[in-house]
Amino acid sequence: MKIPFLDLPAANIEVEDELVQIFRDALRSAAFVGGPQVEAFEKEFAEFSHSSHCIAVNSGTDALRFALIAAGIGPGDAVVTVPNTFIATTEAISQCGAKPVFVDIDEKTYNLDPGKLDDFLKSHFASNASPRVKAIMPVHLYGQPAAMDEIMAIAEQYGLKVFEDACQAHGATYQSKNGSTQTAGSIGSAAGFSFYPGKNLGSCGEGGAVTTEDAELARTVRMLRDHGQAKKYYHDLEGYNGRLHAIQAGFLRVKLRRLAADNERRRQAAARYDVGLAGNPNIITPYQAPQGKSVYHLYIIRTQKRDALQSYLAEQGVATGLHYPVPLHQQNAYKNMGYHTGDFPVTEKVAAEILSLPMFPQLTTEQTDYVISKINAFFG
Ligand SMILES: *Cc1c(COP(=O)(O)O)cnc(C)c1O
């Protein structure tokens, strides 16, 4: 049996006729940038993520960058995030002019560790370290919400803004201690989502969105994505070319209608992996924090024999991934940050042991059974 890591054609084939119709309509109306598809998508995605405002942009990276710029984060500021994420998180911070600073992750959830965050901020604000931390960017990694109750409380204590990197967490929910069920992307000052094809909500190209409760921030992001103009050729500020294409908005509307069901299919596949691998003492399966309900963008296991297991699975026809093989503070691009190996021991340890198993809504029981049996066979 051959099992892909991600079966994107299968997802497209499920809605092929609808996608073709969107493309045909776009050709005939020649509405390629902005317009009713984009507006309708923004309204529908705001509703889906329980946010007052959604501004569609060209990528998740743009979404995070525009949210920071619109909030006034820039040169002279620092933003705390984790070294265990995709580089777009820190690109957004650096490219608004701020400095990314890292705090290590929790070994169970792989998300920002609130205890370490508090320790870091305590000593940061007790010293005259510069630049000063102005914001926190937690990442809801692999689809599991970060510890938002704790992070929001710490942010309030130190007067910091929170920007959620929700690029892997469309529709993930968080049970707050105050009793409310919150949706990833609706908790902090603003959030960035990505609609890169492989994300839980994926376009057929690039795409992203900012969600926020802040009307003023929303207004500024709208201008930033469109050359700083609210009215054509009248530029209140210098912006960017960061608009979502109308065809992608149309495709995303089709896929959004299936997203809740698709997330449920991912959860079912995850539950099958959980059960099938539970008895294997060589493997750590994903931990589900009681407050967070993951949408399993990725299903990550951990083992000391990661490299050998990955090669074995490849021989057996099972494609796997590493998310991420090299922590950001150890990347060549960030040598100048001044971090060293050993600075973030949990991230470094985890990076050597993680393995991402095939995960997508169309994954069948036959396929998960095959993956499970091969993993268990590898360990004898
Ligand atoms: C995908 C992703 C991004 C960036 O999204 P793009 O649409 O590719 O720009 C940012 N952060 C995380 C955690 C991601 O997974």
Coordinates of N, CA and C in Angstrom, one line a residue, residues 15-32 36-38 40-41 44 204 245-257:
V15 N -14.8 18.3 -4.6 CA -15.6 19.5 -4.9 C -15.2 20.1 -6.3
E16 N -14.7 19.2 -7.1 CA -14.2 19.6 -8.4 C -15.2 20.4 -9.2
D17 N -16.4 20.0 -9.4 CA -17.4 20.7 -10.2 C -17.6 22.1 -9.7
E18 N -17.7 22.2 -8.4 CA -17.9 23.5 -7.8 C -16.8 24.5 -8.0
L19 N -15.5 23.9 -7.9 CA -14.3 24.8 -8.2 C -14.3 25.2 -9.6
V20 N -14.6 24.3 -10.5 CA -14.5 24.6 -12.0 C -15.5 25.7 -12.3
Q21 N -16.7 25.6 -11.6 CA -17.7 26.7 -11.9 C -17.3 28.0 -11.4
I22 N -16.6 28.1 -10.2 CA -16.0 29.3 -9.7 C -15.1 29.9 -10.7
F23 N -14.2 29.1 -11.3 CA -13.2 29.6 -12.2 C -13.9 30.1 -13.5
R24 N -14.9 29.4 -13.9 CA -15.6 29.8 -15.2 C -16.3 31.2 -14.9
D25 N -16.9 31.3 -13.8 CA -17.6 32.6 -13.4 C -16.6 33.7 -13.4
A26 N -15.4 33.4 -12.8 CA -14.4 34.5 -12.7 C -13.9 34.9 -14.1
L27 N -13.7 33.9 -15.0 CA -13.3 34.3 -16.3 C -14.3 35.2 -17.0
R28 N -15.6 34.8 -16.8 CA -16.6 35.6 -17.5 C -16.9 36.9 -16.9
S29 N -16.7 37.1 -15.6 CA -16.9 38.4 -15.0 C -15.6 39.2 -14.9
A30 N -14.5 38.5 -15.1 CA -13.1 39.1 -15.0 C -12.9 39.8 -13.7
A31 N -13.6 39.4 -12.7 CA -13.4 39.9 -11.3 C -12.3 39.1 -10.7
F32 N -11.1 39.5 -10.7 CA -10.0 38.7 -10.2 C -9.4 39.2 -8.9
P36 N -17.1 40.7 -4.9 CA -18.1 40.0 -4.1 C -17.6 38.7 -3.5
Q37 N -16.8 38.0 -4.2 CA -16.4 36.7 -3.7 C -15.5 36.9 -2.4
V38 N -14.6 37.9 -2.5 CA -13.8 38.2 -1.3 C -14.6 38.7 -0.2
A40 N -17.8 38.2 0.5 CA -18.6 37.1 1.0 C -17.7 36.1 1.8
F41 N -16.5 35.8 1.3 CA -15.6 34.9 2.1 C -15.3 35.5 3.4
E44 N -18.1 35.1 5.8 CA -18.3 33.7 6.2 C -17.2 33.2 7.1
C204 N -6.4 27.1 -3.7 CA -5.6 26.4 -4.8 C -4.5 27.3 -5.2
H245 N -6.8 36.8 -4.0 CA -7.4 36.8 -5.3 C -8.8 36.3 -5.2
A246 N -9.7 36.9 -6.0 CA -11.1 36.6 -6.0 C -11.4 35.1 -6.3
I247 N -10.6 34.5 -7.2 CA -10.8 33.1 -7.5 C -10.5 32.2 -6.3
Q248 N -9.5 32.6 -5.6 CA -9.1 31.8 -4.3 C -10.2 32.0 -3.3
A249 N -10.8 33.2 -3.2 CA -11.9 33.5 -2.2 C -13.1 32.6 -2.6
G250 N -13.3 32.5 -3.9 CA -14.4 31.6 -4.3 C -14.2 30.1 -4.0
F251 N -13.0 29.7 -4.2 CA -12.6 28.3 -3.9 C -12.7 28.1 -2.4
L252 N -12.2 29.1 -1.6 CA -12.2 28.9 -0.2 C -13.7 28.9 0.4
R253 N -14.6 29.6 -0.3 CA -16.0 29.6 0.2 C -16.5 28.1 0.1
V254 N -16.2 27.5 -1.1 CA -16.6 26.1 -1.3 C -16.1 25.2 -0.2
K255 N -14.7 25.4 0.1 CA -14.1 24.5 1.0 C -14.5 24.8 2.5
L256 N -14.8 26.1 2.7 CA -15.2 26.5 4.1 C -16.5 25.7 4.5
R257 N -17.4 25.5 3.5 CA -18.6 24.8 3.9 C -18.4 23.4 4.4

